[in-house]
Amino acid sequence: MVCKKITLHIGLSKTGTSSIQNYMRDDVTKLNSLDINVYLSNDWPHGLAKTLISDDEQFLYEFKRLLKKEQKSHVIISSEYFEFFSPEKISKLKEFLLDYKVTVVAYLKRQDQAIVSMYNEEVKKGVTLLNFKNYCDENWQRFDYSNLLSNWSEFFGEDNILIRPFQKSVFLNENLIDDFFWVICVKPRNY
């Protein structure tokens, strides 16, 4: 069988993206047995997203070759960098994946919780020296989910966008990993 379906996990910051990627990396053999492949070695989790941002045509060519040779019917691509895509980059990604049935998955954290979490992390890492008000003034666009999702649905279609609240109480089994795979209709674990 050849790849027909791609799940794009546009992992917004502070919504468990690394946890999902780590699970897939740790359990790739189980996913392969379910006819799923994930590109997580080296720079693959972010490679496609970074490549489209930087317009690295050679990497795109290699990635396209990899997809064309893919024997699993379903591929999962997950990256936090997708959240930074402009409409032009989303359009280019859509064109790049035209031969596949693409589903876009995003988890959304309440904006107030998300911006506080991002601010705290960036202060700890020394990324920002701004006070919280100025940080909010400079970064509020990242938390404009309506704009973000309308850009993705414009190119991939509203029916192909799956949105979940990043909230433990609504996750399947109160577990992000179980919820993610349930959302994309895969059962890698026993429920």
mmCIF file of C-alpha atoms in Angstrom:
data_model
loop_
_atom_site.group_PDB
_atom_site.id
_atom_site.type_symbol
_atom_site.label_atom_id
_atom_site.label_comp_id
_atom_site.label_asym_id
_atom_site.label_seq_id
_atom_site.Cartn_x
_atom_site.Cartn_y
_atom_site.Cartn_z
ATOM 1 C CA MET A 1 0.000 0.000 0.000
ATOM 2 C CA VAL A 2 1.157 3.562 -0.582
ATOM 3 C CA CYS A 3 0.556 6.666 1.477
ATOM 4 C CA LYS A 4 -2.847 8.217 0.888
ATOM 5 C CA LYS A 5 -3.508 10.072 4.140
ATOM 6 C CA ILE A 6 -1.480 12.671 6.007
ATOM 7 C CA THR A 7 -2.246 14.090 9.430
ATOM 8 C CA LEU A 8 -0.662 17.498 9.965
ATOM 9 C CA HIS A 9 -0.408 18.234 13.663
ATOM 10 C CA ILE A 10 0.061 21.992 13.828
ATOM 11 C CA GLY A 11 1.280 21.887 17.382
ATOM 12 C CA LEU A 12 0.688 25.249 18.946
ATOM 13 C CA SER A 13 3.148 26.187 21.650
ATOM 14 C CA LYS A 14 2.438 24.890 25.151
ATOM 15 C CA THR A 15 -0.160 22.339 24.009
ATOM 16 C CA GLY A 16 1.736 19.104 24.564
ATOM 17 C CA THR A 17 3.262 18.847 21.105
ATOM 18 C CA SER A 18 6.568 17.512 22.436
ATOM 19 C CA SER A 19 4.676 14.885 24.454
ATOM 20 C CA ILE A 20 2.849 13.699 21.334
ATOM 21 C CA GLN A 21 6.093 13.657 19.327
ATOM 22 C CA ASN A 22 7.955 11.794 22.089
ATOM 23 C CA TYR A 23 5.221 9.164 22.279
ATOM 24 C CA MET A 24 5.368 8.633 18.520
ATOM 25 C CA ARG A 25 9.157 8.444 18.610
ATOM 26 C CA ASP A 26 9.104 5.936 21.470
ATOM 27 C CA ASP A 27 6.339 3.774 19.966
ATOM 28 C CA VAL A 28 7.134 3.983 16.247
ATOM 29 C CA THR A 29 7.155 0.180 15.931
ATOM 30 C CA LYS A 30 3.578 -0.013 17.232
ATOM 31 C CA LEU A 31 2.489 2.772 14.884
ATOM 32 C CA ASN A 32 4.186 1.049 11.943
ATOM 33 C CA SER A 33 2.225 -2.119 12.781
ATOM 34 C CA LEU A 34 -0.940 0.011 12.399
ATOM 35 C CA ASP A 35 0.166 1.083 8.885
ATOM 36 C CA ILE A 36 1.272 4.526 10.114
ATOM 37 C CA ASN A 37 4.629 6.200 9.725
ATOM 38 C CA VAL A 38 5.954 9.278 11.467
ATOM 39 C CA TYR A 39 9.014 11.174 10.318
ATOM 40 C CA LEU A 40 10.801 11.837 13.585
ATOM 41 C CA SER A 41 14.465 11.009 13.012
ATOM 42 C CA ASN A 42 16.967 13.833 12.739
ATOM 43 C CA ASP A 43 15.079 17.003 11.826
ATOM 44 C CA TRP A 44 11.945 15.416 10.354
ATOM 45 C CA PRO A 45 9.472 16.615 12.947
ATOM 46 C CA HIS A 46 10.189 20.198 11.944
ATOM 47 C CA GLY A 47 11.930 19.668 8.631
ATOM 48 C CA LEU A 48 8.971 20.210 6.326
ATOM 49 C CA ALA A 49 7.730 23.238 8.254
ATOM 50 C CA LYS A 50 11.181 24.846 8.481
ATOM 51 C CA THR A 51 11.813 24.078 4.823
ATOM 52 C CA LEU A 52 8.653 25.794 3.672
ATOM 53 C CA ILE A 53 9.491 28.803 5.808
ATOM 54 C CA SER A 54 13.003 29.039 4.327
ATOM 55 C CA ASP A 55 12.050 27.914 0.793
ATOM 56 C CA ASP A 56 14.676 25.132 0.743
ATOM 57 C CA GLU A 57 13.762 23.525 -2.585
ATOM 58 C CA GLN A 58 16.303 20.696 -2.235
ATOM 59 C CA PHE A 59 14.813 19.553 1.065
ATOM 60 C CA LEU A 60 11.302 19.771 -0.409
ATOM 61 C CA TYR A 61 12.413 17.610 -3.309
ATOM 62 C CA GLU A 62 13.856 15.004 -0.914
ATOM 63 C CA PHE A 63 10.754 15.100 1.287
ATOM 64 C CA LYS A 64 8.504 14.632 -1.751
ATOM 65 C CA ARG A 65 10.604 11.631 -2.837
ATOM 66 C CA LEU A 66 10.286 10.161 0.647
ATOM 67 C CA LEU A 67 6.487 10.546 0.576
ATOM 68 C CA LYS A 68 6.206 9.017 -2.896
ATOM 69 C CA LYS A 69 8.141 5.948 -1.716
ATOM 70 C CA GLU A 70 6.173 5.678 1.543
ATOM 71 C CA GLN A 71 4.600 2.237 1.959
ATOM 72 C CA LYS A 72 2.442 3.025 4.992
ATOM 73 C CA SER A 73 -1.047 4.301 4.183
ATOM 74 C CA HIS A 74 -0.981 7.071 6.809
ATOM 75 C CA VAL A 75 1.782 9.532 7.687
ATOM 76 C CA ILE A 76 1.768 11.879 10.674
ATOM 77 C CA ILE A 77 3.751 15.124 10.468
ATOM 78 C CA SER A 78 3.939 17.168 13.663
ATOM 79 C CA SER A 79 5.648 20.504 14.233
ATOM 80 C CA GLU A 80 5.259 23.615 16.342
ATOM 81 C CA TYR A 81 6.546 25.653 13.394
ATOM 82 C CA PHE A 82 3.279 25.267 11.480
ATOM 83 C CA GLU A 83 1.687 27.801 13.823
ATOM 84 C CA PHE A 84 3.891 30.505 12.260
ATOM 85 C CA PHE A 85 2.792 29.849 8.665
ATOM 86 C CA SER A 86 1.481 32.776 6.682
ATOM 87 C CA PRO A 87 -1.399 32.177 4.249
ATOM 88 C CA GLU A 88 1.210 32.026 1.446
ATOM 89 C CA LYS A 89 3.123 29.236 3.224
ATOM 90 C CA ILE A 90 -0.092 27.324 3.965
ATOM 91 C CA SER A 91 -0.985 27.600 0.286
ATOM 92 C CA LYS A 92 2.441 26.246 -0.677
ATOM 93 C CA LEU A 93 2.030 23.368 1.782
ATOM 94 C CA LYS A 94 -1.414 22.584 0.349
ATOM 95 C CA GLU A 95 0.062 22.504 -3.151
ATOM 96 C CA PHE A 96 2.943 20.324 -1.932
ATOM 97 C CA LEU A 97 0.490 17.801 -0.416
ATOM 98 C CA LEU A 98 -2.082 17.941 -3.204
ATOM 99 C CA ASP A 99 -1.887 14.182 -3.864
ATOM 100 C CA TYR A 100 -2.927 13.281 -0.303
ATOM 101 C CA LYS A 101 -5.985 13.413 1.916
ATOM 102 C CA VAL A 102 -4.793 15.873 4.567
ATOM 103 C CA THR A 103 -6.308 16.366 8.004
ATOM 104 C CA VAL A 104 -5.055 19.244 10.155
ATOM 105 C CA VAL A 105 -5.143 18.758 13.935
ATOM 106 C CA ALA A 106 -4.651 21.534 16.480
ATOM 107 C CA TYR A 107 -5.045 21.738 20.234
ATOM 108 C CA LEU A 108 -5.951 25.154 21.591
ATOM 109 C CA LYS A 109 -5.158 26.329 25.098
ATOM 110 C CA ARG A 110 -7.239 29.135 26.575
ATOM 111 C CA GLN A 111 -5.503 32.320 25.442
ATOM 112 C CA ASP A 112 -5.015 33.705 28.945
ATOM 113 C CA GLN A 113 -3.372 30.466 30.088
ATOM 114 C CA ALA A 114 -1.335 30.164 26.895
ATOM 115 C CA ILE A 115 0.165 33.650 27.015
ATOM 116 C CA VAL A 116 1.022 33.376 30.729
ATOM 117 C CA SER A 117 2.681 30.011 30.085
ATOM 118 C CA MET A 118 4.659 31.338 27.103
ATOM 119 C CA TYR A 119 5.715 34.442 29.001
ATOM 120 C CA ASN A 120 6.927 32.443 32.010
ATOM 121 C CA GLU A 121 8.916 30.081 29.793
ATOM 122 C CA GLU A 122 10.519 32.904 27.827
ATOM 123 C CA VAL A 123 11.441 34.789 31.011
ATOM 124 C CA LYS A 124 13.040 31.632 32.490
ATOM 125 C CA LYS A 125 15.019 31.030 29.284
ATOM 126 C CA GLY A 126 16.049 34.681 29.024
ATOM 127 C CA VAL A 127 14.275 35.071 25.675
ATOM 128 C CA THR A 128 12.358 38.152 26.798
ATOM 129 C CA LEU A 129 13.068 40.964 29.194
ATOM 130 C CA LEU A 130 9.695 42.611 28.600
ATOM 131 C CA ASN A 131 7.232 43.135 31.404
ATOM 132 C CA PHE A 132 4.034 41.113 31.034
ATOM 133 C CA LYS A 133 1.930 43.961 29.598
ATOM 134 C CA ASN A 134 4.488 44.767 26.900
ATOM 135 C CA TYR A 135 4.930 41.061 26.157
ATOM 136 C CA CYS A 136 1.161 40.737 25.643
ATOM 137 C CA ASP A 137 1.107 43.835 23.415
ATOM 138 C CA GLU A 138 3.853 42.365 21.209
ATOM 139 C CA ASN A 139 2.611 38.772 21.079
ATOM 140 C CA TRP A 140 -1.195 38.837 21.116
ATOM 141 C CA GLN A 141 -1.387 37.856 17.418
ATOM 142 C CA ARG A 142 -0.018 34.390 18.242
ATOM 143 C CA PHE A 143 -3.151 33.772 20.275
ATOM 144 C CA ASP A 144 -5.641 34.972 17.651
ATOM 145 C CA TYR A 145 -6.979 31.470 17.038
ATOM 146 C CA SER A 146 -9.768 32.662 14.777
ATOM 147 C CA ASN A 147 -7.297 34.135 12.305
ATOM 148 C CA LEU A 148 -4.932 31.162 12.568
ATOM 149 C CA LEU A 149 -7.641 28.583 11.933
ATOM 150 C CA SER A 150 -9.374 30.532 9.190
ATOM 151 C CA ASN A 151 -6.077 30.581 7.274
ATOM 152 C CA TRP A 152 -5.732 26.791 7.553
ATOM 153 C CA SER A 153 -9.385 26.103 6.719
ATOM 154 C CA GLU A 154 -9.204 28.409 3.687
ATOM 155 C CA PHE A 155 -6.692 26.077 2.046
ATOM 156 C CA PHE A 156 -7.443 22.656 3.528
ATOM 157 C CA GLY A 157 -11.201 23.060 4.006
ATOM 158 C CA GLU A 158 -13.127 23.472 7.221
ATOM 159 C CA ASP A 159 -14.119 19.782 7.232
ATOM 160 C CA ASN A 160 -10.437 18.788 7.292
ATOM 161 C CA ILE A 161 -9.555 20.836 10.392
ATOM 162 C CA LEU A 162 -9.895 19.053 13.742
ATOM 163 C CA ILE A 163 -9.734 21.330 16.775
ATOM 164 C CA ARG A 164 -9.518 20.123 20.344
ATOM 165 C CA PRO A 165 -9.372 22.113 23.568
ATOM 166 C CA PHE A 166 -6.116 21.613 25.423
ATOM 167 C CA GLN A 167 -7.822 20.668 28.643
ATOM 168 C CA LYS A 168 -7.214 17.437 30.530
ATOM 169 C CA SER A 169 -10.850 17.067 31.589
ATOM 170 C CA VAL A 170 -11.995 16.776 27.952
ATOM 171 C CA PHE A 171 -9.201 14.498 26.684
ATOM 172 C CA LEU A 172 -10.161 10.893 26.075
ATOM 173 C CA ASN A 173 -9.245 9.108 29.323
ATOM 174 C CA GLU A 174 -7.985 12.527 30.485
ATOM 175 C CA ASN A 175 -4.862 11.699 28.482
ATOM 176 C CA LEU A 176 -3.487 13.846 25.656
ATOM 177 C CA ILE A 177 -1.904 10.917 23.786
ATOM 178 C CA ASP A 178 -5.100 8.850 23.861
ATOM 179 C CA ASP A 179 -7.050 11.919 22.759
ATOM 180 C CA PHE A 180 -4.739 12.715 19.844
ATOM 181 C CA PHE A 181 -4.940 9.229 18.394
ATOM 182 C CA TRP A 182 -8.675 9.012 19.015
ATOM 183 C CA VAL A 183 -9.127 12.290 17.113
ATOM 184 C CA ILE A 184 -7.251 10.906 14.104
ATOM 185 C CA CYS A 185 -9.115 7.570 14.372
ATOM 186 C CA VAL A 186 -6.144 5.446 15.379
ATOM 187 C CA LYS A 187 -5.994 3.101 18.357
ATOM 188 C CA PRO A 188 -2.323 2.571 19.229
ATOM 189 C CA ARG A 189 -3.168 1.673 22.828
ATOM 190 C CA ASN A 190 -5.907 -0.366 24.404
ATOM 191 C CA TYR A 191 -8.628 1.920 25.742
#
